């Protein structure tokens, strides 16, 4: 509604919505529509492709997004998709400093990620994460003897550049919560969509990013026979 009389304000609303939930399909579609109208074709294409990847069920919206994607790809020739998280990964690989790493961490928390997952109901994306009542199994890789959740940055670009290596899309916060729920998980390995490089988010860094997801320590039980 706001886009009819205040497109800049509506765009800011969509940006804020996607910061809260980067897998919100309606916000992806809305922002893609506004970016397309403003002539920001590459960014619009990324949002519209993400909308389709998130598996919306509104057939009219799907048909409209598909038509816009076809138009944008034709206009852009050989289009590339936006890769904000992968760009920061590349910067950190180059610099190897704390500042570039922290920028990667913050971007991860508010980004959509591709995940190899089982246990996620069909059509669910975004805020799904593993709990004791409804466990979600995620694909992992082993590093120095510990398992790390395997995540894929910038899913539309990753799928286009390396073929689809994942079957689900989850928000960064949901991936953090899932990793932290498993006490044996060492953290998260994030693969770039631009090059065959990755960064590790340690369990300690994940806990710092999302302290609310850290499971409570089990109570220490005192043996009946010992006084201390």
PDB file of C-alpha atoms in Angstrom:
ATOM      1  CA  UNK A   1       0.000   0.000   0.000  1.00  0.00           C
ATOM      2  CA  UNK A   2       2.737   2.451   0.929  1.00  0.00           C
ATOM      3  CA  UNK A   3       4.530   1.887  -2.381  1.00  0.00           C
ATOM      4  CA  UNK A   4       1.636   3.595  -4.202  1.00  0.00           C
ATOM      5  CA  UNK A   5       2.476   6.984  -2.678  1.00  0.00           C
ATOM      6  CA  UNK A   6       5.928   6.614  -1.044  1.00  0.00           C
ATOM      7  CA  UNK A   7       8.138   4.142  -2.884  1.00  0.00           C
ATOM      8  CA  UNK A   8      11.282   5.160  -0.979  1.00  0.00           C
ATOM      9  CA  UNK A   9       9.547   4.630   2.355  1.00  0.00           C
ATOM     10  CA  UNK A  10       8.153   1.284   1.200  1.00  0.00           C
ATOM     11  CA  UNK A  11      11.615   0.218   0.068  1.00  0.00           C
ATOM     12  CA  UNK A  12      13.033   1.123   3.490  1.00  0.00           C
ATOM     13  CA  UNK A  13      10.257  -0.958   5.096  1.00  0.00           C
ATOM     14  CA  UNK A  14      11.151  -3.967   2.970  1.00  0.00           C
ATOM     15  CA  UNK A  15      14.833  -3.563   3.835  1.00  0.00           C
ATOM     16  CA  UNK A  16      13.988  -3.536   7.545  1.00  0.00           C
ATOM     17  CA  UNK A  17      11.695  -6.548   7.168  1.00  0.00           C
ATOM     18  CA  UNK A  18      14.482  -8.504   5.490  1.00  0.00           C
ATOM     19  CA  UNK A  19      16.909  -7.585   8.270  1.00  0.00           C
ATOM     20  CA  UNK A  20      14.448  -9.185  10.694  1.00  0.00           C
ATOM     21  CA  UNK A  21      13.858 -12.208   8.462  1.00  0.00           C
ATOM     22  CA  UNK A  22      16.027 -12.535   5.331  1.00  0.00           C
ATOM     23  CA  UNK A  23      13.843 -15.441   4.156  1.00  0.00           C
ATOM     24  CA  UNK A  24      10.583 -13.471   4.088  1.00  0.00           C
ATOM     25  CA  UNK A  25       9.282 -14.293   0.610  1.00  0.00           C
ATOM     26  CA  UNK A  26       6.733 -11.451   0.498  1.00  0.00           C
ATOM     27  CA  UNK A  27       9.418  -8.877   1.360  1.00  0.00           C
ATOM     28  CA  UNK A  28      11.709 -10.316  -1.322  1.00  0.00           C
ATOM     29  CA  UNK A  29       8.963  -9.979  -3.916  1.00  0.00           C
ATOM     30  CA  UNK A  30       8.032  -6.463  -2.781  1.00  0.00           C
ATOM     31  CA  UNK A  31      11.592  -5.198  -2.740  1.00  0.00           C
ATOM     32  CA  UNK A  32      12.286  -6.814  -6.112  1.00  0.00           C
ATOM     33  CA  UNK A  33       9.259  -5.031  -7.584  1.00  0.00           C
ATOM     34  CA  UNK A  34      10.390  -1.635  -6.267  1.00  0.00           C
ATOM     35  CA  UNK A  35      14.034  -2.108  -7.283  1.00  0.00           C
ATOM     36  CA  UNK A  36      12.916  -3.068 -10.783  1.00  0.00           C
ATOM     37  CA  UNK A  37      10.780   0.072 -10.989  1.00  0.00           C
ATOM     38  CA  UNK A  38      13.782   2.161  -9.892  1.00  0.00           C
ATOM     39  CA  UNK A  39      15.981   0.633 -12.587  1.00  0.00           C
ATOM     40  CA  UNK A  40      18.193  -1.314 -10.155  1.00  0.00           C
ATOM     41  CA  UNK A  41      17.901  -4.373 -12.334  1.00  0.00           C
ATOM     42  CA  UNK A  42      20.636  -6.592 -10.938  1.00  0.00           C
ATOM     43  CA  UNK A  43      19.506  -6.196  -7.327  1.00  0.00           C
ATOM     44  CA  UNK A  44      15.874  -6.694  -8.391  1.00  0.00           C
ATOM     45  CA  UNK A  45      16.801  -9.904 -10.200  1.00  0.00           C
ATOM     46  CA  UNK A  46      18.485 -11.278  -7.071  1.00  0.00           C
ATOM     47  CA  UNK A  47      15.398 -10.613  -4.932  1.00  0.00           C
ATOM     48  CA  UNK A  48      12.997 -12.106  -7.459  1.00  0.00           C
ATOM     49  CA  UNK A  49      15.065 -15.255  -7.912  1.00  0.00           C
ATOM     50  CA  UNK A  50      15.254 -15.576  -4.118  1.00  0.00           C
ATOM     51  CA  UNK A  51      11.463 -15.219  -3.927  1.00  0.00           C
ATOM     52  CA  UNK A  52      11.045 -18.229  -6.214  1.00  0.00           C
ATOM     53  CA  UNK A  53      13.684 -20.224  -4.304  1.00  0.00           C
ATOM     54  CA  UNK A  54      11.798 -19.647  -1.057  1.00  0.00           C
ATOM     55  CA  UNK A  55       8.896 -21.633  -2.449  1.00  0.00           C
ATOM     56  CA  UNK A  56       5.911 -19.321  -2.236  1.00  0.00           C
ATOM     57  CA  UNK A  57       2.506 -20.820  -3.046  1.00  0.00           C
ATOM     58  CA  UNK A  58       0.754 -17.807  -4.620  1.00  0.00           C
ATOM     59  CA  UNK A  59       0.622 -18.852  -8.274  1.00  0.00           C
ATOM     60  CA  UNK A  60      -0.145 -15.341  -9.537  1.00  0.00           C
ATOM     61  CA  UNK A  61       2.892 -13.951  -7.689  1.00  0.00           C
ATOM     62  CA  UNK A  62       5.071 -16.787  -8.991  1.00  0.00           C
ATOM     63  CA  UNK A  63       3.955 -16.152 -12.571  1.00  0.00           C
ATOM     64  CA  UNK A  64       4.579 -12.409 -12.214  1.00  0.00           C
ATOM     65  CA  UNK A  65       8.024 -12.892 -10.665  1.00  0.00           C
ATOM     66  CA  UNK A  66       8.964 -15.401 -13.368  1.00  0.00           C
ATOM     67  CA  UNK A  67       7.939 -12.947 -16.083  1.00  0.00           C
ATOM     68  CA  UNK A  68       9.964 -10.148 -14.485  1.00  0.00           C
ATOM     69  CA  UNK A  69      12.992 -12.442 -14.154  1.00  0.00           C
ATOM     70  CA  UNK A  70      12.775 -13.280 -17.852  1.00  0.00           C
ATOM     71  CA  UNK A  71      12.582  -9.583 -18.760  1.00  0.00           C
ATOM     72  CA  UNK A  72      15.509  -8.647 -16.511  1.00  0.00           C
ATOM     73  CA  UNK A  73      17.721 -11.453 -17.775  1.00  0.00           C
ATOM     74  CA  UNK A  74      16.981 -10.404 -21.349  1.00  0.00           C
ATOM     75  CA  UNK A  75      17.758  -6.749 -20.575  1.00  0.00           C
ATOM     76  CA  UNK A  76      20.939  -7.535 -18.640  1.00  0.00           C
ATOM     77  CA  UNK A  77      22.277  -9.973 -21.226  1.00  0.00           C
ATOM     78  CA  UNK A  78      24.405 -12.334 -19.126  1.00  0.00           C
ATOM     79  CA  UNK A  79      23.311 -11.178 -15.679  1.00  0.00           C
ATOM     80  CA  UNK A  80      25.235 -11.691 -12.500  1.00  0.00           C
ATOM     81  CA  UNK A  81      23.444 -11.839  -9.162  1.00  0.00           C
ATOM     82  CA  UNK A  82      24.266  -9.815  -6.082  1.00  0.00           C
ATOM     83  CA  UNK A  83      26.624 -11.569  -3.660  1.00  0.00           C
ATOM     84  CA  UNK A  84      26.870  -9.378  -0.521  1.00  0.00           C
ATOM     85  CA  UNK A  85      28.011 -12.101   1.886  1.00  0.00           C
ATOM     86  CA  UNK A  86      30.410 -13.670  -0.614  1.00  0.00           C
ATOM     87  CA  UNK A  87      31.940 -10.239  -1.280  1.00  0.00           C
ATOM     88  CA  UNK A  88      32.701  -9.903   2.442  1.00  0.00           C
ATOM     89  CA  UNK A  89      34.129 -13.424   2.539  1.00  0.00           C
ATOM     90  CA  UNK A  90      36.449 -12.493  -0.335  1.00  0.00           C
ATOM     91  CA  UNK A  91      37.498  -9.337   1.524  1.00  0.00           C
ATOM     92  CA  UNK A  92      38.305 -11.349   4.648  1.00  0.00           C
ATOM     93  CA  UNK A  93      40.263 -13.958   2.663  1.00  0.00           C
ATOM     94  CA  UNK A  94      42.340 -11.060   1.311  1.00  0.00           C
ATOM     95  CA  UNK A  95      42.828  -9.117   4.564  1.00  0.00           C
ATOM     96  CA  UNK A  96      42.705 -11.814   7.263  1.00  0.00           C
ATOM     97  CA  UNK A  97      41.995  -9.271  10.002  1.00  0.00           C
ATOM     98  CA  UNK A  98      39.492  -9.014  12.830  1.00  0.00           C
ATOM     99  CA  UNK A  99      37.515  -6.179  11.243  1.00  0.00           C
ATOM    100  CA  UNK A 100      36.809  -8.052   8.003  1.00  0.00           C
ATOM    101  CA  UNK A 101      35.885 -11.181   9.973  1.00  0.00           C
ATOM    102  CA  UNK A 102      33.421  -9.287  12.163  1.00  0.00           C
ATOM    103  CA  UNK A 103      31.768  -7.848   9.053  1.00  0.00           C
ATOM    104  CA  UNK A 104      31.341 -11.392   7.725  1.00  0.00           C
ATOM    105  CA  UNK A 105      29.773 -12.501  11.006  1.00  0.00           C
ATOM    106  CA  UNK A 106      27.246  -9.674  11.136  1.00  0.00           C
ATOM    107  CA  UNK A 107      26.285 -10.174   7.485  1.00  0.00           C
ATOM    108  CA  UNK A 108      25.878 -13.917   8.072  1.00  0.00           C
ATOM    109  CA  UNK A 109      23.445 -13.340  10.940  1.00  0.00           C
ATOM    110  CA  UNK A 110      21.096 -11.308   8.714  1.00  0.00           C
ATOM    111  CA  UNK A 111      21.484 -13.275   5.463  1.00  0.00           C
ATOM    112  CA  UNK A 112      19.647 -16.176   3.818  1.00  0.00           C
ATOM    113  CA  UNK A 113      21.794 -19.325   3.558  1.00  0.00           C
ATOM    114  CA  UNK A 114      21.521 -22.482   1.524  1.00  0.00           C
ATOM    115  CA  UNK A 115      21.519 -25.603   3.706  1.00  0.00           C
ATOM    116  CA  UNK A 116      21.454 -29.341   3.124  1.00  0.00           C
ATOM    117  CA  UNK A 117      18.692 -30.312   5.526  1.00  0.00           C
ATOM    118  CA  UNK A 118      16.313 -33.079   6.459  1.00  0.00           C
ATOM    119  CA  UNK A 119      13.392 -32.815   8.848  1.00  0.00           C
ATOM    120  CA  UNK A 120      12.109 -29.466   7.543  1.00  0.00           C
ATOM    121  CA  UNK A 121       8.435 -29.635   6.466  1.00  0.00           C
ATOM    122  CA  UNK A 122       7.753 -28.893   2.822  1.00  0.00           C
ATOM    123  CA  UNK A 123       7.254 -25.198   2.099  1.00  0.00           C
ATOM    124  CA  UNK A 124       8.835 -24.016   5.353  1.00  0.00           C
ATOM    125  CA  UNK A 125      11.815 -21.662   5.237  1.00  0.00           C
ATOM    126  CA  UNK A 126      13.463 -18.923   7.190  1.00  0.00           C
ATOM    127  CA  UNK A 127      12.923 -19.253  10.913  1.00  0.00           C
ATOM    128  CA  UNK A 128      12.891 -23.057  11.122  1.00  0.00           C
ATOM    129  CA  UNK A 129      15.602 -24.378  13.398  1.00  0.00           C
ATOM    130  CA  UNK A 130      16.384 -27.556  15.264  1.00  0.00           C
ATOM    131  CA  UNK A 131      14.766 -28.222  18.637  1.00  0.00           C
ATOM    132  CA  UNK A 132      14.521 -31.283  20.828  1.00  0.00           C
ATOM    133  CA  UNK A 133      10.853 -31.636  19.865  1.00  0.00           C
ATOM    134  CA  UNK A 134      11.441 -31.204  16.123  1.00  0.00           C
ATOM    135  CA  UNK A 135      15.052 -31.938  15.232  1.00  0.00           C
ATOM    136  CA  UNK A 136      16.465 -30.722  11.942  1.00  0.00           C
ATOM    137  CA  UNK A 137      19.481 -32.530  10.526  1.00  0.00           C
ATOM    138  CA  UNK A 138      21.873 -30.350   8.534  1.00  0.00           C
ATOM    139  CA  UNK A 139      24.684 -31.355   6.222  1.00  0.00           C
ATOM    140  CA  UNK A 140      28.092 -31.079   7.857  1.00  0.00           C
ATOM    141  CA  UNK A 141      31.774 -31.150   7.030  1.00  0.00           C
ATOM    142  CA  UNK A 142      34.580 -32.282   9.304  1.00  0.00           C
ATOM    143  CA  UNK A 143      37.435 -29.955  10.265  1.00  0.00           C
ATOM    144  CA  UNK A 144      40.101 -30.928  12.789  1.00  0.00           C
ATOM    145  CA  UNK A 145      37.988 -33.766  14.064  1.00  0.00           C
ATOM    146  CA  UNK A 146      34.801 -31.730  14.666  1.00  0.00           C
ATOM    147  CA  UNK A 147      31.653 -31.412  12.598  1.00  0.00           C
ATOM    148  CA  UNK A 148      30.636 -28.019  11.226  1.00  0.00           C
ATOM    149  CA  UNK A 149      27.249 -27.154   9.722  1.00  0.00           C
ATOM    150  CA  UNK A 150      27.695 -26.600   5.990  1.00  0.00           C
ATOM    151  CA  UNK A 151      26.128 -23.362   4.703  1.00  0.00           C
ATOM    152  CA  UNK A 152      26.116 -21.768   1.252  1.00  0.00           C
ATOM    153  CA  UNK A 153      26.262 -17.974   0.927  1.00  0.00           C
ATOM    154  CA  UNK A 154      24.012 -15.995  -1.429  1.00  0.00           C
ATOM    155  CA  UNK A 155      21.871 -18.977  -2.536  1.00  0.00           C
ATOM    156  CA  UNK A 156      20.687 -17.714  -5.971  1.00  0.00           C
ATOM    157  CA  UNK A 157      24.246 -16.868  -7.053  1.00  0.00           C
ATOM    158  CA  UNK A 158      25.658 -20.076  -5.561  1.00  0.00           C
ATOM    159  CA  UNK A 159      23.094 -22.140  -7.455  1.00  0.00           C
ATOM    160  CA  UNK A 160      23.907 -20.367 -10.703  1.00  0.00           C
ATOM    161  CA  UNK A 161      27.705 -20.544 -10.314  1.00  0.00           C
ATOM    162  CA  UNK A 162      28.205 -23.982  -8.779  1.00  0.00           C
ATOM    163  CA  UNK A 163      24.865 -25.782  -9.270  1.00  0.00           C
ATOM    164  CA  UNK A 164      22.489 -26.248  -6.376  1.00  0.00           C
ATOM    165  CA  UNK A 165      24.293 -27.931  -3.481  1.00  0.00           C
ATOM    166  CA  UNK A 166      21.459 -27.418  -0.989  1.00  0.00           C
ATOM    167  CA  UNK A 167      17.769 -28.254  -0.619  1.00  0.00           C
ATOM    168  CA  UNK A 168      16.627 -25.621   1.890  1.00  0.00           C
ATOM    169  CA  UNK A 169      17.071 -21.943   2.621  1.00  0.00           C
ATOM    170  CA  UNK A 170      17.315 -20.763   6.232  1.00  0.00           C
ATOM    171  CA  UNK A 171      18.047 -17.425   7.824  1.00  0.00           C
ATOM    172  CA  UNK A 172      21.474 -16.908   9.342  1.00  0.00           C
ATOM    173  CA  UNK A 173      19.986 -16.720  12.826  1.00  0.00           C
ATOM    174  CA  UNK A 174      18.194 -20.035  12.301  1.00  0.00           C
ATOM    175  CA  UNK A 175      21.448 -21.677  11.170  1.00  0.00           C
ATOM    176  CA  UNK A 176      23.240 -20.283  14.235  1.00  0.00           C
ATOM    177  CA  UNK A 177      20.495 -21.577  16.537  1.00  0.00           C
ATOM    178  CA  UNK A 178      20.586 -25.014  14.905  1.00  0.00           C
ATOM    179  CA  UNK A 179      24.368 -25.281  15.278  1.00  0.00           C
ATOM    180  CA  UNK A 180      24.279 -24.129  18.899  1.00  0.00           C
ATOM    181  CA  UNK A 181      21.497 -26.581  19.759  1.00  0.00           C
ATOM    182  CA  UNK A 182      23.906 -29.445  19.029  1.00  0.00           C
ATOM    183  CA  UNK A 183      26.570 -29.438  21.780  1.00  0.00           C
ATOM    184  CA  UNK A 184      28.942 -31.542  19.637  1.00  0.00           C
ATOM    185  CA  UNK A 185      28.870 -29.095  16.701  1.00  0.00           C
ATOM    186  CA  UNK A 186      32.050 -27.065  16.278  1.00  0.00           C
ATOM    187  CA  UNK A 187      30.362 -24.229  14.388  1.00  0.00           C
ATOM    188  CA  UNK A 188      29.539 -23.373  10.762  1.00  0.00           C
ATOM    189  CA  UNK A 189      31.512 -23.539   7.518  1.00  0.00           C
ATOM    190  CA  UNK A 190      30.269 -20.897   5.053  1.00  0.00           C
ATOM    191  CA  UNK A 191      30.994 -21.441   1.352  1.00  0.00           C
ATOM    192  CA  UNK A 192      31.329 -18.445  -0.968  1.00  0.00           C
ATOM    193  CA  UNK A 193      29.143 -18.175  -4.072  1.00  0.00           C
ATOM    194  CA  UNK A 194      31.951 -16.480  -6.023  1.00  0.00           C
ATOM    195  CA  UNK A 195      34.954 -18.765  -5.534  1.00  0.00           C
ATOM    196  CA  UNK A 196      35.812 -22.094  -3.965  1.00  0.00           C
ATOM    197  CA  UNK A 197      36.683 -20.590  -0.590  1.00  0.00           C
ATOM    198  CA  UNK A 198      34.999 -20.706   2.790  1.00  0.00           C
ATOM    199  CA  UNK A 199      35.253 -19.270   6.278  1.00  0.00           C
ATOM    200  CA  UNK A 200      34.639 -20.917   9.627  1.00  0.00           C
ATOM    201  CA  UNK A 201      32.358 -19.504  12.291  1.00  0.00           C
ATOM    202  CA  UNK A 202      33.462 -21.134  15.514  1.00  0.00           C
ATOM    203  CA  UNK A 203      30.994 -22.245  18.137  1.00  0.00           C
ATOM    204  CA  UNK A 204      32.274 -19.457  20.381  1.00  0.00           C
ATOM    205  CA  UNK A 205      31.681 -16.830  17.673  1.00  0.00           C
ATOM    206  CA  UNK A 206      28.214 -18.253  16.989  1.00  0.00           C
ATOM    207  CA  UNK A 207      27.338 -18.030  20.693  1.00  0.00           C
ATOM    208  CA  UNK A 208      28.486 -14.413  20.730  1.00  0.00           C
ATOM    209  CA  UNK A 209      26.301 -13.613  17.709  1.00  0.00           C
ATOM    210  CA  UNK A 210      23.221 -15.330  19.100  1.00  0.00           C
ATOM    211  CA  UNK A 211      23.531 -15.685  22.878  1.00  0.00           C
ATOM    212  CA  UNK A 212      19.818 -16.414  23.285  1.00  0.00           C
ATOM    213  CA  UNK A 213      20.279 -19.744  21.462  1.00  0.00           C
ATOM    214  CA  UNK A 214      23.029 -21.096  23.737  1.00  0.00           C
ATOM    215  CA  UNK A 215      21.560 -24.046  25.655  1.00  0.00           C
ATOM    216  CA  UNK A 216      21.792 -23.744  29.442  1.00  0.00           C
ATOM    217  CA  UNK A 217      24.541 -25.659  31.180  1.00  0.00           C
ATOM    218  CA  UNK A 218      23.294 -28.802  32.916  1.00  0.00           C
ATOM    219  CA  UNK A 219      23.044 -28.448  36.690  1.00  0.00           C
ATOM    220  CA  UNK A 220      25.937 -29.824  38.663  1.00  0.00           C
ATOM    221  CA  UNK A 221      24.689 -32.645  40.855  1.00  0.00           C
ATOM    222  CA  UNK A 222      26.395 -33.175  44.186  1.00  0.00           C
ATOM    223  CA  UNK A 223      27.030 -36.820  45.133  1.00  0.00           C
ATOM    224  CA  UNK A 224      25.046 -37.702  48.256  1.00  0.00           C
ATOM    225  CA  UNK A 225      28.189 -38.891  49.986  1.00  0.00           C
ATOM    226  CA  UNK A 226      30.404 -35.854  49.291  1.00  0.00           C
ATOM    227  CA  UNK A 227      30.398 -32.567  51.201  1.00  0.00           C
ATOM    228  CA  UNK A 228      31.532 -29.551  49.108  1.00  0.00           C
TER     229      UNK A 228
END
